[in-house]
C-alpha positions as MATLAB code, in Angstrom:
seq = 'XXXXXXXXXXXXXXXXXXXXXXXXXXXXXXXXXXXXXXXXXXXXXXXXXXXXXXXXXXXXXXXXXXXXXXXXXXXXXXXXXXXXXXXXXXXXXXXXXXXXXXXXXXXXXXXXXXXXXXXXXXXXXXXXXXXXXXXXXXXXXXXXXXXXXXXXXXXX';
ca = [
       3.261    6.882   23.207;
       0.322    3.744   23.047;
      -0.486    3.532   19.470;
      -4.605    3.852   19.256;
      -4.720    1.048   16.747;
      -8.005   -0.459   15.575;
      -8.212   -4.548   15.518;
      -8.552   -5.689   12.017;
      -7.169   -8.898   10.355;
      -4.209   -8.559    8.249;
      -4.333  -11.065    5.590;
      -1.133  -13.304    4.165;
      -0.615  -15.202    0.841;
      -3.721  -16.471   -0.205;
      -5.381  -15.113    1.676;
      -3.937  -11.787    1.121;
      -4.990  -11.964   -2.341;
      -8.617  -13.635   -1.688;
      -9.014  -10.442    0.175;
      -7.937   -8.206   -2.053;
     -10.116  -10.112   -4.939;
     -13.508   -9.155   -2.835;
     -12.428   -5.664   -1.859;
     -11.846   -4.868   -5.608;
     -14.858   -6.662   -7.111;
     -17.153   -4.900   -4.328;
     -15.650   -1.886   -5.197;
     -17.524   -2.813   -9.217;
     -14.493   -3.432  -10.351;
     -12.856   -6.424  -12.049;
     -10.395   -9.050  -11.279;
      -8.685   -9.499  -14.125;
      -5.709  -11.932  -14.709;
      -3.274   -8.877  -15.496;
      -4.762   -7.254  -12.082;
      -3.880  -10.602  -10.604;
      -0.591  -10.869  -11.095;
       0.272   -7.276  -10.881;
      -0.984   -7.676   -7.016;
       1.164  -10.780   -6.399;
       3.942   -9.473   -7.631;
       3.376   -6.719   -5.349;
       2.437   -8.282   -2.671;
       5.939  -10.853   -3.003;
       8.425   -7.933   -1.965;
       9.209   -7.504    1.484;
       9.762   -3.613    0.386;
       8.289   -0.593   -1.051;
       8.573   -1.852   -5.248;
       8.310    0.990   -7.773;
       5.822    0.211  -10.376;
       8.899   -0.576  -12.551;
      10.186   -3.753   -9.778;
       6.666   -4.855  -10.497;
       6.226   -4.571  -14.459;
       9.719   -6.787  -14.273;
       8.297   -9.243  -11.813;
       5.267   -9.640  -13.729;
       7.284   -9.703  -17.101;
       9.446  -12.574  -16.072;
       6.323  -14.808  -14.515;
       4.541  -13.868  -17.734;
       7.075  -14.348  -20.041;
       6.782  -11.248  -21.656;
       7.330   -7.724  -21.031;
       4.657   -5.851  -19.562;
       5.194   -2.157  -19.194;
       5.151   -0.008  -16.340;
       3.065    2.329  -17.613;
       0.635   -0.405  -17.432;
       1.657   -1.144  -14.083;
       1.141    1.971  -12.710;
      -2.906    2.483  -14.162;
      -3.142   -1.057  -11.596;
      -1.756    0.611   -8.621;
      -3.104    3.483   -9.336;
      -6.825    1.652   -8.991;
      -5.032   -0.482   -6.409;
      -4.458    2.808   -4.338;
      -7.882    4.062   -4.993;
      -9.320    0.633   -3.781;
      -7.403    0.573   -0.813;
      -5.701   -2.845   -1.948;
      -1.994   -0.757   -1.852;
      -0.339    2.116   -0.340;
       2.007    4.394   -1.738;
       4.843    5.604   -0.152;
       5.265    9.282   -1.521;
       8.692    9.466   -0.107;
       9.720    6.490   -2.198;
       7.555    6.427   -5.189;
       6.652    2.862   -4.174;
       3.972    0.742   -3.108;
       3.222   -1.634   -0.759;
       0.104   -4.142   -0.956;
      -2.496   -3.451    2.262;
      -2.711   -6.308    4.494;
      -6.182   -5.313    5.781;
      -7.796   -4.307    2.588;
     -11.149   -4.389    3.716;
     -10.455   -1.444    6.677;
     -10.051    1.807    5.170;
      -8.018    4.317    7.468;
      -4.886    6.289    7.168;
      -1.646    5.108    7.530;
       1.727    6.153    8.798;
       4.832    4.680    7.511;
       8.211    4.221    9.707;
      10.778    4.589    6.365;
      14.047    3.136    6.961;
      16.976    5.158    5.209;
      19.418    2.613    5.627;
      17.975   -0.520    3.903;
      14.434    0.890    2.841;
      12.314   -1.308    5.079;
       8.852    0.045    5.633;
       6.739   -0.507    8.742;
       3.163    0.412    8.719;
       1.544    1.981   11.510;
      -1.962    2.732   12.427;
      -2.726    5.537   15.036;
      -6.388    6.829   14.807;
      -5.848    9.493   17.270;
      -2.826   11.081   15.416;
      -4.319   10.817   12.180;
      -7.917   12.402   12.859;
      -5.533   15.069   14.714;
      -4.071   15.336   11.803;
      -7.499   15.938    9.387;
      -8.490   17.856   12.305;
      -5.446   20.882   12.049;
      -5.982   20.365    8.301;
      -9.942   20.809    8.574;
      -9.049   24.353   11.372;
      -6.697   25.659    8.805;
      -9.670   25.606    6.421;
      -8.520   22.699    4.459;
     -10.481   19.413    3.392;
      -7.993   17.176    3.797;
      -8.824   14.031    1.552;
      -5.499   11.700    2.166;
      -3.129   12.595    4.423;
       0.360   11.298    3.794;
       2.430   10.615    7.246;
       5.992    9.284    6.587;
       8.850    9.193    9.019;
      12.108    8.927    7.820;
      15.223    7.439   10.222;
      16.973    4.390   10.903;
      15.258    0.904   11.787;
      16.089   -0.973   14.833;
      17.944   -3.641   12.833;
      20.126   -1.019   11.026;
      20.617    0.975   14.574;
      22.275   -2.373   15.751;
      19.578   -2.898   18.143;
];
């Protein structure tokens, strides 16, 4: 099956987090030096983190605890900004590469080592709102996971 994908830039490092910095501050919100780090943090882990991964990661740069609780008011903004995704499945996040392009995603979850691939497919998600929208639901973010086995754990 060809994957509809839209072409938008996925941002790295600095970049990454340049990106982010607009996206939020368009959005009329600030970027503040606690949002900062929480989003590096996040943005370091090659995996889903739960907001408790984070609050450590941020505790030992900052030399300090910071608590998850606060953690998880940034992602929750974060999520509402576009800047991260959760994965339901997981209770975890993941920072968006392509901030700036608002669409929804589908995530590939591994159930071997956890790895998360990100997918974009316009044509199954608006058929997705689409079933919701006939069933007489206003679908507001749908949540596509797949759970198996990556390639890498699959030997392949």
């Amino acid at each position: 099956m060809a994957v509809h994908a839209h072409h938008h830039h996925e941002h790295e490092g600095a970049a990454l987090t340049d990106a982010a910095q607009a996206t939020l501050e368009r959005a009329g919100e600030q970027w503040t030096t606690m949002r900062a780090s929480v989003f590096e943090a996040l943005a370091g882990f090659a995996k889903p983190a739960s907001a408790y991964d984070i609050a450590e990661a941020v505790s030992k740069r900052e030399g300090r605890r910071v608590a998850a609780n606060t953690v998880y008011r940034i992602l929750d903004l974060f999520v509402g900004a576009n800047l991260a995704r959760r994965v339901e499945s997981a209770n975890a996040y993941v920072a968006n590469a392509h901030p700036d392009c608002l669409h929804d995603c589908i995530f590939l979850v591994c159930d071997s080592c956890g790895q998360t691939t990100h997918l974009d497919d316009d044509r199954l998600t608006k058929g997705v709102r689409s079933a919701a929208s006939a069933a007489g639901f206003s679908p507001v973010r749908p949540v596509i996971e797949v759970r198996g086995t990556c390639a890498e754990c699959e030997g392949g």
